[in-house]
Tab-separated table of C-alpha atoms in Angstrom:
chain	number	residue	atom	x	y	z
A	1	MET	CA	35.522	186.109	101.609
A	2	GLY	CA	38.103	185.957	104.376
A	3	SER	CA	39.687	189.312	105.199
A	4	GLU	CA	36.526	191.300	104.551
A	5	PHE	CA	35.137	190.036	107.856
A	6	GLN	CA	38.193	190.854	109.961
A	7	GLN	CA	37.780	193.325	112.788
A	8	LYS	CA	39.112	193.872	116.270
A	9	PRO	CA	38.090	191.192	118.767
A	10	ALA	CA	34.939	192.212	120.594
A	11	GLY	CA	35.540	192.733	124.295
A	12	ALA	CA	39.258	191.943	124.063
A	13	GLY	CA	40.951	192.154	127.429
A	14	ARG	CA	37.707	192.114	129.397
A	15	GLY	CA	37.993	188.544	130.607
A	16	VAL	CA	35.500	185.774	129.949
A	17	ARG	CA	32.717	186.777	127.576
A	18	SER	CA	29.192	185.513	127.128
A	19	VAL	CA	28.204	182.936	124.510
A	20	GLU	CA	29.507	183.988	121.104
A	21	ALA	CA	27.526	182.324	118.364
A	22	MET	CA	26.017	182.763	114.943
A	23	ARG	CA	22.315	182.611	115.745
A	24	ALA	CA	19.266	181.605	113.746
A	25	VAL	CA	15.672	181.509	114.944
A	26	LEU	CA	13.606	179.190	112.753
A	27	GLN	CA	9.838	179.346	112.634
A	28	ARG	CA	7.755	176.748	110.843
A	29	VAL	CA	5.241	178.742	108.832
A	30	LEU	CA	2.271	178.284	106.537
A	31	SER	CA	3.253	181.558	104.854
A	32	ALA	CA	5.542	184.529	105.399
A	33	SER	CA	6.389	187.789	103.641
A	34	VAL	CA	8.619	190.845	103.923
A	35	GLU	CA	7.429	194.340	103.092
A	36	VAL	CA	9.736	197.353	102.640
A	37	GLU	CA	8.367	200.868	102.087
A	38	GLY	CA	4.921	199.550	101.294
A	39	LYS	CA	6.125	196.963	98.774
A	40	VAL	CA	6.277	193.203	99.298
A	41	VAL	CA	9.841	192.208	98.406
A	42	SER	CA	9.687	188.514	99.353
A	43	ARG	CA	6.960	185.994	99.972
A	44	ILE	CA	6.897	182.246	100.646
A	45	GLY	CA	4.249	179.626	101.215
A	46	PRO	CA	4.780	176.725	103.649
A	47	GLY	CA	8.338	176.459	104.908
A	48	LEU	CA	10.764	178.198	107.247
A	49	LEU	CA	11.115	181.821	108.252
A	50	CYS	CA	14.693	182.125	109.453
A	51	LEU	CA	15.870	185.159	111.431
A	52	VAL	CA	19.676	185.376	111.295
A	53	GLY	CA	21.764	187.209	113.896
A	54	LEU	CA	25.530	187.724	113.689
A	55	HIS	CA	27.578	188.159	116.859
A	56	ALA	CA	30.486	190.602	116.884
A	57	ALA	CA	32.814	187.662	117.549
A	58	ASP	CA	31.685	185.852	114.382
A	59	ALA	CA	34.221	187.946	112.443
A	60	GLU	CA	37.184	186.723	114.487
A	61	GLY	CA	39.745	184.063	113.672
A	62	GLY	CA	38.734	183.441	110.048
A	63	GLU	CA	36.165	180.823	111.089
A	64	ALA	CA	33.053	182.667	109.933
A	65	GLU	CA	32.916	180.871	106.576
A	66	ALA	CA	33.069	177.385	108.116
A	67	THR	CA	30.493	178.314	110.736
A	68	ALA	CA	28.157	179.738	108.083
A	69	LYS	CA	28.367	176.520	106.085
A	70	ARG	CA	27.492	174.414	109.122
A	71	LEU	CA	24.569	176.680	109.952
A	72	ALA	CA	23.292	176.545	106.357
A	73	LYS	CA	23.448	172.759	106.351
A	74	LYS	CA	21.453	172.619	109.591
A	75	ILE	CA	18.790	175.072	108.351
A	76	VAL	CA	18.184	173.106	105.162
A	77	GLY	CA	18.333	169.694	106.850
A	78	LEU	CA	16.388	170.305	110.063
A	79	ARG	CA	13.334	168.042	110.308
A	80	LEU	CA	10.416	170.015	111.743
A	81	TRP	CA	7.484	168.264	110.041
A	82	GLU	CA	5.838	164.889	110.439
A	83	ASP	CA	5.887	162.184	107.810
A	84	PRO	CA	2.366	162.258	106.311
A	85	ALA	CA	2.613	158.577	105.385
A	86	THR	CA	3.429	157.310	108.872
A	87	GLY	CA	2.365	160.211	111.068
A	88	LYS	CA	5.787	160.106	112.730
A	89	PRO	CA	6.674	163.615	114.015
A	90	TRP	CA	9.930	165.466	113.315
A	91	SER	CA	10.672	163.296	110.289
A	92	GLN	CA	10.783	165.643	107.295
A	93	GLY	CA	12.458	168.924	106.388
A	94	VAL	CA	11.933	171.509	103.689
A	95	VAL	CA	13.642	169.341	101.059
A	96	ALA	CA	11.347	166.341	101.494
A	97	ARG	CA	8.337	168.638	101.533
A	98	GLY	CA	9.437	170.855	98.648
A	99	TYR	CA	8.903	173.916	100.844
A	100	GLU	CA	10.592	177.324	100.859
A	101	ILE	CA	12.941	179.272	103.135
A	102	LEU	CA	12.838	182.991	103.887
A	103	LEU	CA	15.957	184.498	105.515
A	104	VAL	CA	15.778	187.840	107.318
A	105	SER	CA	18.743	189.591	108.962
A	106	GLN	CA	18.018	190.328	112.622
A	107	PHE	CA	20.683	192.065	114.732
A	108	THR	CA	18.223	192.459	117.623
A	109	LEU	CA	18.677	188.757	118.441
A	110	TYR	CA	21.705	189.931	120.429
A	111	ALA	CA	19.903	192.450	122.610
A	112	ASN	CA	21.298	192.519	126.134
A	113	CYS	CA	18.505	193.484	128.523
A	114	SER	CA	20.231	192.548	131.783
A	115	LYS	CA	20.677	196.167	132.892
A	116	GLY	CA	18.016	198.838	132.834
A	117	THR	CA	15.168	198.913	130.329
A	118	LYS	CA	17.043	199.972	127.185
A	119	PRO	CA	18.385	197.058	125.092
A	120	ASP	CA	22.131	197.001	124.468
A	121	PHE	CA	23.142	195.779	121.010
A	122	SER	CA	26.905	196.058	121.407
A	123	LYS	CA	27.313	192.285	120.959
A	124	ALA	CA	25.799	192.418	117.465
A	125	MET	CA	28.213	192.624	114.550
A	126	LYS	CA	28.791	196.068	113.038
A	127	THR	CA	26.719	196.837	109.948
A	128	GLU	CA	29.490	196.779	107.334
A	129	ASP	CA	30.894	193.426	108.451
A	130	ALA	CA	27.436	191.973	109.023
A	131	ALA	CA	26.254	192.862	105.503
A	132	ALA	CA	29.061	190.837	103.918
A	133	LEU	CA	28.714	187.875	106.274
A	134	TYR	CA	24.909	187.767	106.026
A	135	SER	CA	25.242	187.697	102.235
A	136	TYR	CA	27.616	184.765	102.573
A	137	VAL	CA	25.195	182.906	104.885
A	138	LEU	CA	22.422	183.472	102.336
A	139	ASP	CA	24.648	182.144	99.527
A	140	GLN	CA	25.463	179.051	101.589
A	141	VAL	CA	21.796	178.307	102.340
A	142	ARG	CA	21.042	178.604	98.611
A	143	ALA	CA	24.015	176.393	97.707
A	144	GLU	CA	22.961	173.768	100.258
A	145	SER	CA	19.385	173.869	98.947
A	146	GLU	CA	20.700	173.316	95.432
A	147	ARG	CA	22.884	170.390	96.530
A	148	GLU	CA	19.970	168.745	98.329
A	149	GLY	CA	17.702	169.055	95.304
A	150	LEU	CA	15.373	171.740	96.661
A	151	GLY	CA	16.731	174.446	94.382
A	152	ALA	CA	18.423	177.754	95.134
A	153	ASP	CA	15.368	179.632	93.913
A	154	ARG	CA	13.382	178.259	96.864
A	155	VAL	CA	15.408	180.471	99.236
A	156	ARG	CA	14.270	184.095	99.531
A	157	ASP	CA	15.451	186.953	101.727
A	158	GLY	CA	14.511	190.395	102.972
A	159	VAL	CA	16.473	193.631	102.536
A	160	PHE	CA	19.536	193.889	104.759
A	161	GLY	CA	19.516	196.963	107.000
A	162	ALA	CA	16.053	198.102	105.909
A	163	MET	CA	13.049	198.743	108.133
A	164	MET	CA	11.003	195.652	107.325
A	165	LYS	CA	7.485	194.527	108.096
A	166	VAL	CA	7.629	190.769	108.460
A	167	SER	CA	4.345	188.891	108.347
A	168	LEU	CA	3.997	185.203	109.110
A	169	GLU	CA	1.528	182.502	109.986
A	170	ASN	CA	3.313	180.239	112.431
A	171	ASP	CA	2.448	176.582	111.970
A	172	GLY	CA	2.129	174.782	115.301
A	173	PRO	CA	3.531	177.040	116.611
A	174	VAL	CA	7.002	175.613	116.102
A	175	THR	CA	10.000	177.863	116.810
A	176	VAL	CA	13.577	176.683	117.395
A	177	THR	CA	16.856	178.503	118.025
A	178	LEU	CA	20.204	177.474	116.564
A	179	ASP	CA	23.423	178.820	118.093
A	180	TYR	CA	26.590	178.008	116.174
A	181	PRO	CA	29.887	179.008	117.830
A	182	PRO	CA	33.153	179.026	115.890
A	183	VAL	CA	34.221	175.592	114.635
A	184	SER	CA	37.174	175.325	117.040
A	185	ALA	CA	34.850	175.801	120.004
A	186	SER	CA	32.879	172.682	119.112
A	187	GLN	CA	35.762	170.318	118.362
A	188	PRO	CA	37.008	168.417	121.437
A	189	GLY	CA	40.709	168.730	122.054
A	190	LYS	CA	41.188	171.680	119.699
A	191	PRO	CA	42.231	174.995	121.266
A	192	GLY	CA	39.909	177.916	120.734
A	193	LYS	CA	37.073	179.888	122.220
A	194	GLY	CA	34.914	177.764	124.466
A	195	ALA	CA	37.608	175.135	125.141
A	196	GLY	CA	37.785	175.123	128.909
A	197	ARG	CA	37.465	178.175	131.097
A	198	GLY	CA	39.053	181.256	129.634
A	199	GLY	CA	39.873	179.515	126.303
A	200	GLY	CA	42.948	177.464	125.465
A	201	ALA	CA	43.286	173.706	125.509
A	202	PRO	CA	40.710	171.728	127.489
A	203	ALA	CA	41.709	170.365	130.867
A	204	PRO	CA	43.028	166.763	130.763
A	205	ALA	CA	40.666	164.034	131.833
A	206	ARG	CA	40.942	162.938	135.426
A	207	PRO	CA	42.926	159.666	135.773
A	208	ALA	CA	41.021	156.648	136.972
A	209	ALA	CA	41.511	155.855	140.639
A	210	ALA	CA	43.395	152.634	139.879
A	211	ALA	CA	45.064	152.453	143.278
A	212	THR	CA	41.745	152.704	145.025
A	213	ALA	CA	40.171	150.129	142.716
A	214	ALA	CA	43.031	147.656	143.350
A	215	ARG	CA	42.866	148.041	147.117
A	216	PRO	CA	41.574	144.784	148.680
A	217	CYS	CA	38.302	145.031	150.479
A	218	SER	CA	38.664	144.735	154.219
A	219	PRO	CA	35.827	143.594	156.452
A	220	PRO	CA	34.334	146.347	158.560
A	221	PRO	CA	35.724	146.564	162.091
A	222	ALA	CA	33.759	144.620	164.699
A	223	ARG	CA	31.502	146.774	166.791
A	224	ALA	CA	32.418	146.733	170.460
A	225	ARG	CA	29.710	145.212	172.611
A	226	SER	CA	28.626	147.121	175.637
A	227	PRO	CA	29.029	145.150	178.886
A	228	GLN	CA	25.875	143.428	180.016
A	229	ARG	CA	24.406	144.693	183.202
A	230	SER	CA	23.830	142.179	185.918
A	231	PRO	CA	20.183	141.675	186.736
A	232	ARG	CA	18.862	143.487	189.755
A	233	ARG	CA	18.281	141.422	192.859
């Protein structure tokens, strides 16, 4: 890990960029499968189908590993099911349920359709870098599943870069999107992308208006009375 993800900053010198985040779209499913060239390569029962997109900026600054670990922890821990004992919604995740996870690489999550009718995928990470980072994300999801007692073997994946047919039965439907920017962007007071406008350290907090608060309250000025007109005779 580390240097294998390094590449030139995306959009360097072009001013403020759009949101740069490692993205995952999670769908709660009753079943899901991936087929490549007529052969089913992965299949799960109830659980999560997770589409993973990698932004070109995810390779910058050596923060990709930390971001991938945070994303993996969220995927495994997210509570998208109710507790069958109490009926309380959003109480259990894949670990409590003993369910499975299917990860599929998905660069099209970064399609820019703001201009014209042809999607622009320039914000997606280049294939070579994305292959290594996606593999690392997959390893982290498996490691997190193992730590939480679900088991690494409960995490399946598709075939990176292949033309895949993904089938699923969405349960609910329930679909959520996770966007994870670099670690420094989410830590208050730490310089990095997302800290204030144009990057850098965040702006200092505005001082309290102590002078105004200490100013004694003065009664409102008396309203001048208009002279009374003498009654007509």
